Short mmCIF file of C-alpha atoms and ligand atoms in Angstrom, two decimals:
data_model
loop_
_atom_site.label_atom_id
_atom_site.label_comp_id
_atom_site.label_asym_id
_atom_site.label_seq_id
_atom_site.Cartn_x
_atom_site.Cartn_y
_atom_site.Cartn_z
CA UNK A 1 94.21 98.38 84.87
CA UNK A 2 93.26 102.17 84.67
CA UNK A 3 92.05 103.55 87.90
CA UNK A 4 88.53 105.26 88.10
CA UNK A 5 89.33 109.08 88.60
CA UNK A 6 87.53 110.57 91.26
CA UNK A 7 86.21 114.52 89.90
CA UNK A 8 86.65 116.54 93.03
CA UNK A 9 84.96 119.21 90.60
CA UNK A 10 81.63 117.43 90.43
CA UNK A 11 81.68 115.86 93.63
CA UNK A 12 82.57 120.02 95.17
CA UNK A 13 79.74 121.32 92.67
CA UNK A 14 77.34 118.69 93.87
CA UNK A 15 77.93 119.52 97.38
CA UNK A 16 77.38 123.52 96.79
CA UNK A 17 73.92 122.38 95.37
CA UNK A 18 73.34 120.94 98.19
CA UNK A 19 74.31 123.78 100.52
CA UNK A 20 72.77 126.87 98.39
CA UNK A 21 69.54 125.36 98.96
CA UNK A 22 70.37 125.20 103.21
CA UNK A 23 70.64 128.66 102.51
CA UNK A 24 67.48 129.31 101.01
CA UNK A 25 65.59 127.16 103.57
CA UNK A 26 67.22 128.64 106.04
CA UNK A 27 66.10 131.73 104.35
CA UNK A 28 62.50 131.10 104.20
CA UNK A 29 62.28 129.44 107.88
CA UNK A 30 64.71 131.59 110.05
CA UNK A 31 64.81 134.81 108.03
CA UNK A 32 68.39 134.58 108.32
CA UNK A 33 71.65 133.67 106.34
CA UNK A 34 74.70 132.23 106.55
CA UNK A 35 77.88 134.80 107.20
CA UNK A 36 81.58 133.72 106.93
CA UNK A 37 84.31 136.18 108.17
CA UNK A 38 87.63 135.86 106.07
CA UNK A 39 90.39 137.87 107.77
CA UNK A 40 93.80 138.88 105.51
CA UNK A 41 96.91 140.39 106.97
CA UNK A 42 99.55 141.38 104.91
CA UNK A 43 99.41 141.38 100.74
CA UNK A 44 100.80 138.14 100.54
CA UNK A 45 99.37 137.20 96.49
CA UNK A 46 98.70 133.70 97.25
CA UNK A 47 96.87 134.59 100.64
CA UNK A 48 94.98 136.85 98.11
CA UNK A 49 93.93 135.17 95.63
CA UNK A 50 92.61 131.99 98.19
CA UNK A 51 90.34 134.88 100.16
CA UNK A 52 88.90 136.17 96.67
CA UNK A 53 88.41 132.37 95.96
CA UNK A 54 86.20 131.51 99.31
CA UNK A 55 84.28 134.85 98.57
CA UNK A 56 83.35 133.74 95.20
CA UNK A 57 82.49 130.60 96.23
CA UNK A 58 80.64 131.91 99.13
CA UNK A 59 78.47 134.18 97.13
CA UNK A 60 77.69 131.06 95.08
CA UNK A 61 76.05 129.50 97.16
CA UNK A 62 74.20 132.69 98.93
CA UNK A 63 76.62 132.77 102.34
CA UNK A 64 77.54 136.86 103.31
CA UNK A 65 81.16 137.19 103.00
CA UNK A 66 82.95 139.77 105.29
CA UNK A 67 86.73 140.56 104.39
CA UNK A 68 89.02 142.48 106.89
CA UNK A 69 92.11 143.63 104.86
CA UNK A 70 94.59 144.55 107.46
CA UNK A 71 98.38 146.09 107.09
CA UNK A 72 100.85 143.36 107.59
CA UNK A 73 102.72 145.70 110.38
CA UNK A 74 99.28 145.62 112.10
CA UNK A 75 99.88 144.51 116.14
CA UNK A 76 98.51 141.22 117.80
CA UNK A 77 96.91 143.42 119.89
CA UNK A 78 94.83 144.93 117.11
CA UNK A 79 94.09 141.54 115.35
CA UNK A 80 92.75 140.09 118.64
CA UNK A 81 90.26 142.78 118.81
CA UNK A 82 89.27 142.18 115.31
CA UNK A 83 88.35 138.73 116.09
CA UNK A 84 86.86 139.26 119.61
CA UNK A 85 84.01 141.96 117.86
CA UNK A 86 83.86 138.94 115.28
CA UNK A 87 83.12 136.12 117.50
CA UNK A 88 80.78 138.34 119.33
CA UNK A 89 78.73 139.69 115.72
CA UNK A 90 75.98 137.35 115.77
CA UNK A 91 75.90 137.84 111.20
CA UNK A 92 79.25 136.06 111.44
CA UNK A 93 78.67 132.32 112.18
CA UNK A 94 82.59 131.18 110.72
CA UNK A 95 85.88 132.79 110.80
CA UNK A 96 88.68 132.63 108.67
CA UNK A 97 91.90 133.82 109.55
CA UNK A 98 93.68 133.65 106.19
CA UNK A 99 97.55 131.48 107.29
CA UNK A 100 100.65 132.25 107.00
CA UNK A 101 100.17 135.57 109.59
CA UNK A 102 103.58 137.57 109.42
CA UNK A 103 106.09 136.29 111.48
CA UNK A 104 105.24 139.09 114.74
CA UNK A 105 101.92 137.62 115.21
CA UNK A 106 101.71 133.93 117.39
CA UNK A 107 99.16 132.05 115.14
CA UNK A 108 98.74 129.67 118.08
CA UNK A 109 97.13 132.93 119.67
CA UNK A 110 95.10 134.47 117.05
CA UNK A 111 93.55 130.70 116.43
CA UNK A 112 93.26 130.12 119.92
CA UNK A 113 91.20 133.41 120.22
CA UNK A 114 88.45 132.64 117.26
CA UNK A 115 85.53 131.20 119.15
CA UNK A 116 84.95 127.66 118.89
CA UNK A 117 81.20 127.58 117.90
CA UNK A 118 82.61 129.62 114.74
CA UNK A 119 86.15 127.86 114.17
CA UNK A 120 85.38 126.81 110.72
CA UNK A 121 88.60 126.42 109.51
CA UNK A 122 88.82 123.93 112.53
CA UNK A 123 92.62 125.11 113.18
CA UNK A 124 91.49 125.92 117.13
CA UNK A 125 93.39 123.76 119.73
CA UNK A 126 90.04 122.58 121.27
CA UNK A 127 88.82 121.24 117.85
CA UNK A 128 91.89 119.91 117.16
CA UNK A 129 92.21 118.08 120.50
CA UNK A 130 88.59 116.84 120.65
CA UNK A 131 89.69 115.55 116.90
CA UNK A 132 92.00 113.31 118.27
CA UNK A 133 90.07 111.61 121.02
CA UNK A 134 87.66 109.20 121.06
CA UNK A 135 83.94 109.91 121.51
CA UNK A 136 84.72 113.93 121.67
CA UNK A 137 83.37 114.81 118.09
CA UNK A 138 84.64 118.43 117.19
CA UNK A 139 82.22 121.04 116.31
CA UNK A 140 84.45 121.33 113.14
CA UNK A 141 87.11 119.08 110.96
CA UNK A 142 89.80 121.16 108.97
CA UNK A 143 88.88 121.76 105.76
CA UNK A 144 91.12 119.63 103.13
CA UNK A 145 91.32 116.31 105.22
CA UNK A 146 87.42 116.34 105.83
CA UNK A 147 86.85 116.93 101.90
CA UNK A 148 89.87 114.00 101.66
CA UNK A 149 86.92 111.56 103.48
CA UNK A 150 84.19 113.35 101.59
CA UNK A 151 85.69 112.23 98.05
CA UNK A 152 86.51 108.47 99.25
CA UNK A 153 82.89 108.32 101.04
CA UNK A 154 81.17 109.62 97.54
CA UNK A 155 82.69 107.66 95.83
CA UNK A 156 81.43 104.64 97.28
CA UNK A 157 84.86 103.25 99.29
CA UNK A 158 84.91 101.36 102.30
CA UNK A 159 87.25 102.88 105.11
CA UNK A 160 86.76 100.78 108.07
CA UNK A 161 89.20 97.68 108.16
CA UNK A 162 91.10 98.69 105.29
CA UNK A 163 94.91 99.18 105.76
CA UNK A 164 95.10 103.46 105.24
CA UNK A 165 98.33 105.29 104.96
CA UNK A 166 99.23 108.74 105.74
CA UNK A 167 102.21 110.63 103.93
CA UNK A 168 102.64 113.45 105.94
CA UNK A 169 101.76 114.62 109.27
CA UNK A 170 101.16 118.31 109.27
CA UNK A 171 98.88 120.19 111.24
CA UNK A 172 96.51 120.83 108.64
CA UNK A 173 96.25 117.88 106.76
CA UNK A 174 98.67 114.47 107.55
CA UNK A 175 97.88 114.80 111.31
CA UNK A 176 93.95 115.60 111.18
CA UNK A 177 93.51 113.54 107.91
CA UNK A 178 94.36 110.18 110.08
CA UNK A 179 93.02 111.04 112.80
CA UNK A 180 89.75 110.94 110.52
CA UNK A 181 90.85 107.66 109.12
CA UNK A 182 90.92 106.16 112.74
CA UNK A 183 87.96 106.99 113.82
CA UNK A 184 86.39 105.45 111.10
CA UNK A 185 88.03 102.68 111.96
CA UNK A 186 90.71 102.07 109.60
CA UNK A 187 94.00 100.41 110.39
CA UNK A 188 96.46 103.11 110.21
CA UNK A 189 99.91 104.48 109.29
CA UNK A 190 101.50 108.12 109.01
CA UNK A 191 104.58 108.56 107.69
CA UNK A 192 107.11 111.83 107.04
CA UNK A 193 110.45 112.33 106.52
CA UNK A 194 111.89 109.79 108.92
CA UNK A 195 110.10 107.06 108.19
CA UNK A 196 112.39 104.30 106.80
CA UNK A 197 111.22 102.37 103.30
CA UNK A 198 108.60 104.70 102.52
CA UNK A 199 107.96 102.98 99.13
CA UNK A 200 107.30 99.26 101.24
CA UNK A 201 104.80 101.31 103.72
CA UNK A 202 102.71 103.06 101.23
CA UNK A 203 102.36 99.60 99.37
CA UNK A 204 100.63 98.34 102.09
CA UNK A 205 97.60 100.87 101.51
CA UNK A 206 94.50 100.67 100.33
CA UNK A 207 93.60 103.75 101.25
CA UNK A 208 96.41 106.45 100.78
CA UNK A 209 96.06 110.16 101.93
CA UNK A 210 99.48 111.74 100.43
CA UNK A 211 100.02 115.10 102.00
CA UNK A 212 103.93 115.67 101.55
CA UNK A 213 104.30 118.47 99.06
CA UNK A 214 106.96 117.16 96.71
CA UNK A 215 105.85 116.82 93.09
CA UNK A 216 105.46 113.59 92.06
CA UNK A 217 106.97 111.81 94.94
CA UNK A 218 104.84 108.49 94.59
CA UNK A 219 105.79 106.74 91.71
CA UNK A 220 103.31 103.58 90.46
CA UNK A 221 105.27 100.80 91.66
CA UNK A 222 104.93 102.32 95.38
CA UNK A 223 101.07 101.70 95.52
CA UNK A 224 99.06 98.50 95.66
CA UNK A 225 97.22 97.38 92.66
CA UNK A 226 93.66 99.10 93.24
CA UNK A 227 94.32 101.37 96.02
CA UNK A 228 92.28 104.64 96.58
CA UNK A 229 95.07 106.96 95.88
CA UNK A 230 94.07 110.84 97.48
CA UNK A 231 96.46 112.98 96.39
CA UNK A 232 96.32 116.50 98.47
CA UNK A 233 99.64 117.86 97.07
CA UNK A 234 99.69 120.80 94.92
CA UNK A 235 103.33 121.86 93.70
CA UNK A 236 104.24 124.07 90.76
CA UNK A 237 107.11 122.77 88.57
CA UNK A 238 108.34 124.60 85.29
CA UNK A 239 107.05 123.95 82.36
CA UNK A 240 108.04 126.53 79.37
CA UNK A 241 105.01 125.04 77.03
CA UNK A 242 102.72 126.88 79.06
CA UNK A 243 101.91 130.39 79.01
CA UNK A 244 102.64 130.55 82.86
CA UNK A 245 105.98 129.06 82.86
CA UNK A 246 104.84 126.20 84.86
CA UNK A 247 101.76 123.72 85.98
CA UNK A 248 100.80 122.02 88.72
CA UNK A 249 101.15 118.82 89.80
CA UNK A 250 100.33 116.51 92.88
CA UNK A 251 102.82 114.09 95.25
CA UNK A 252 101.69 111.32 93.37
CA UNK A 253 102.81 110.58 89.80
CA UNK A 254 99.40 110.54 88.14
CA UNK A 255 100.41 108.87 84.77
CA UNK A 256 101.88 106.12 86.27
CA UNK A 257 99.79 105.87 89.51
CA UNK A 258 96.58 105.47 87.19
CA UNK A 259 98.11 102.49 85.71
CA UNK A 260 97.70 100.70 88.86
CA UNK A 261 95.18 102.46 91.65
CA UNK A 262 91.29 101.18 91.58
CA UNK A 263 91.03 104.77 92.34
CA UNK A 264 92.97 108.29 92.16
CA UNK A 265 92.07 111.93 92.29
CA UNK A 266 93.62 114.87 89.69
CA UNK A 267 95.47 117.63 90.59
CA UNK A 268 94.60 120.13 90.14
CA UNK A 269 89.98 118.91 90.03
CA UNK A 270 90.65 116.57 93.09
CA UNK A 271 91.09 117.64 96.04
CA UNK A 272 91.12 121.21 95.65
CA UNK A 273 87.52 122.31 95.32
CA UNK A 274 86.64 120.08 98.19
CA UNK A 275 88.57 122.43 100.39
CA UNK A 276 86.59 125.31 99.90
CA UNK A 277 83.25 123.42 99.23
CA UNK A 278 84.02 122.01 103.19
CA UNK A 279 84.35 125.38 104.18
CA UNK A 280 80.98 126.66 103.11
CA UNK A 281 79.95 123.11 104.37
CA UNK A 282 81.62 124.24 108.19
CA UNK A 283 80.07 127.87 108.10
CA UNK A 284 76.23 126.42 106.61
CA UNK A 285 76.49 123.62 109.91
CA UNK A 286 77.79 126.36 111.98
CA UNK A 287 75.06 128.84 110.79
CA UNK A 288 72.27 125.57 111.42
CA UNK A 289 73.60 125.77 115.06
CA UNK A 290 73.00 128.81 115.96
CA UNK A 291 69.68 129.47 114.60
CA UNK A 292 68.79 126.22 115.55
CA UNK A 293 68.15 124.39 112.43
CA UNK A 294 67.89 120.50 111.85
P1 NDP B 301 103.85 120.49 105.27
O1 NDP B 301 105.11 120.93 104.59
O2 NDP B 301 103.34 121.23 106.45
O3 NDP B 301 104.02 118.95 105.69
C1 NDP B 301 104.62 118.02 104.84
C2 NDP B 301 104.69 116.67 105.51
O4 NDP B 301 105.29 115.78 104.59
C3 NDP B 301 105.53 116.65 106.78
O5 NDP B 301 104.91 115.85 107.73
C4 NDP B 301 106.85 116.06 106.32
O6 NDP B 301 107.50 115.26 107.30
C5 NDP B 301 106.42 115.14 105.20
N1 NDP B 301 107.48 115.01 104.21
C6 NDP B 301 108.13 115.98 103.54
N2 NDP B 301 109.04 115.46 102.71
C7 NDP B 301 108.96 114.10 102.84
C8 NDP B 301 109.65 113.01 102.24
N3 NDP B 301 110.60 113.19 101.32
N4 NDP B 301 109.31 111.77 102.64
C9 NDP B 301 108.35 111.57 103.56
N5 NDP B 301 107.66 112.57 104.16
C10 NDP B 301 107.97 113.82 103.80
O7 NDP B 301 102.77 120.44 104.11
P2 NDP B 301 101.15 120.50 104.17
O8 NDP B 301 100.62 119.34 104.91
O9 NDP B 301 100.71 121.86 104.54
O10 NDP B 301 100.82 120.33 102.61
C11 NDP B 301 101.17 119.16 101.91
C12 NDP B 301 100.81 119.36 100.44
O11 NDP B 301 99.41 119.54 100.33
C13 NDP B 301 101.42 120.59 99.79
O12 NDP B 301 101.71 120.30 98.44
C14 NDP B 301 100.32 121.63 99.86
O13 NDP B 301 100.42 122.60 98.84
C15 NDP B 301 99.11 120.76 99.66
N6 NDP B 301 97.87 121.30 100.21
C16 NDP B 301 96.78 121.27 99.41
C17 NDP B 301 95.57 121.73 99.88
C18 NDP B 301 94.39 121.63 98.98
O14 NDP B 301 93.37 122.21 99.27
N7 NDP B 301 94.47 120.86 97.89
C19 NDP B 301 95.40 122.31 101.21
C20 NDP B 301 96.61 122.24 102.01
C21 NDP B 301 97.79 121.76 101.50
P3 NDP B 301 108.07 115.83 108.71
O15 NDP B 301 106.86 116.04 109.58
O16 NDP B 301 108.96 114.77 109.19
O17 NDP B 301 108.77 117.11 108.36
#
């Protein structure tokens, strides 16, 4: 059996067709477009180059970028200012607060701060805790795990009754990926590092979500013969045959996993792009919002 791979790279490029011409309606009815604040502290060059990426991407697809490049010794006091004039500009309908934030600044606070209507990376406490009840839909889902639903929903699979399975539990993607999975009704189980015979639990999936971040963790014989496989991890392991010294590979061990999943998703082309296309999809609903747009 070789699984059907699922091209987060079409599916991503489909869905910024879809939202560049949002734009230009909302163009042409409301005189008004789109505006995404991305906020950098420090000169971390991996923070970097993922702000230059959503600016690109936003410019795509016709949504204003505005970047704030501040000094990483700059106070929380001066960062909470920044994003109080932010939540109150009425061209800014998403901000971004690029993560990590140096280790003097509580990111708890700074997220905490953003406004809610424009929380599009959907990392405030009130999104997240609306996320996790039932019948209190957030005004937005975090980036990556709402693309993971995206990619299994386009690509025609059935979530609700199927056994899912969760490998990790972080804030920004185990944690709100299942809570996802539950509400659309699958039977569900998250694991992480203390959970005992990981290789049994994942077998039981037909749906798995791995979020762990060690390279090719899941090997074939751990997943059930035509699972949707999802695999969020991105790690970089050496590899002297390539002009960068290394590549990138996922938590799930693609050569053998494809042997045996009904479905699987690349890395990198899987889930990657979705995480940025959901983020112009957050700013374009919260833009609709506030002009009022259908
Ligand atoms: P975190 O390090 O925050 O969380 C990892 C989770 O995996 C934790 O819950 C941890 O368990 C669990 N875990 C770690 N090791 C094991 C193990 N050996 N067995 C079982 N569980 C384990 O990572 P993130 O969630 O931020 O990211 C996960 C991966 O996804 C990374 O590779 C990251 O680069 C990638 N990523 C990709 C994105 C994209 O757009 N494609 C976006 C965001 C992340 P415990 O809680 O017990 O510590």
């Amino acid at each position: 059996m070789s699984a059907k791979i699922i091209d987060g790279k079409a599916i991503a490029a489909t869905i910024r067709g879809e939202i560049a011409a949002e734009v230009e309606q909302m163009k042409a009815q409301f005189g008004r477009v789109p505006g995404l604040a991305a906020v950098l502290v420090g000169e971390r060059r991996d923070s970097q180059t993922y702000v230059r990426m959503k600016k690109k991407a936003c410019a795509e697809v016709g949504i204003t970028s505005f970047g704030y490049t501040l000094p990483a010794d700059v106070s929380q006091d001066e960062l909470l200012k920044l994003v109080q004039d932010l939540n109150a500009n009425p061209d800014v309908h998403g901000i971004l607060v690029q993560l990590p934030l140096p280790d003097h600044i509580d990111d708890e606070t700074i997220l905490g701060a953003i406004s809610i209507e424009k929380d599009v990376d959907g990392f405030h406490p009130l999104n997240i805790g609306r996320l996790s009840m039932k019948r209190r839909a957030p005004l937005f889902v975090p980036c990556t795990p709402r693309g993971c639903i995206e990619l299994l929903d386009r690509s025609g699979i059935e979530i609700e009754g199927k056994r899912a399975v969760v490998l990790g539990r972080s804030n920004i993607v185990g944690l709100p990926a299942a809570m996802l999975l539950l509400h659309r009704n699958a039977t569900l189980t998250v694991c992480h590092s203390r959970t005992k015979n990981l290789p049994g639990v994942v077998r039981e999936a037909d749906i798995l979500i791995a979020a762990v971040g060690r390279p090719e963790m899941v090997k074939g014989d751990w997943i059930k013969p035509g699972a949707a496989v999802i695999d969020v991890g991105v790690n970089a392991v050496d590899d002297p045959t390539k002009k960068k010294g290394y590549r990138l590979v996922g938590d799930v061990d693609f050569a053998e996993a494809k042997e045996v999943a009904g479905y699987l998703t690349p890395v990198p082309g899987g889930v990657g792009p979705m995480t940025i296309a959901m983020l112009l999809r957050n700013t374009m609903d919260s833009a609709k919002r506030q002009v009022g747009m259908a």
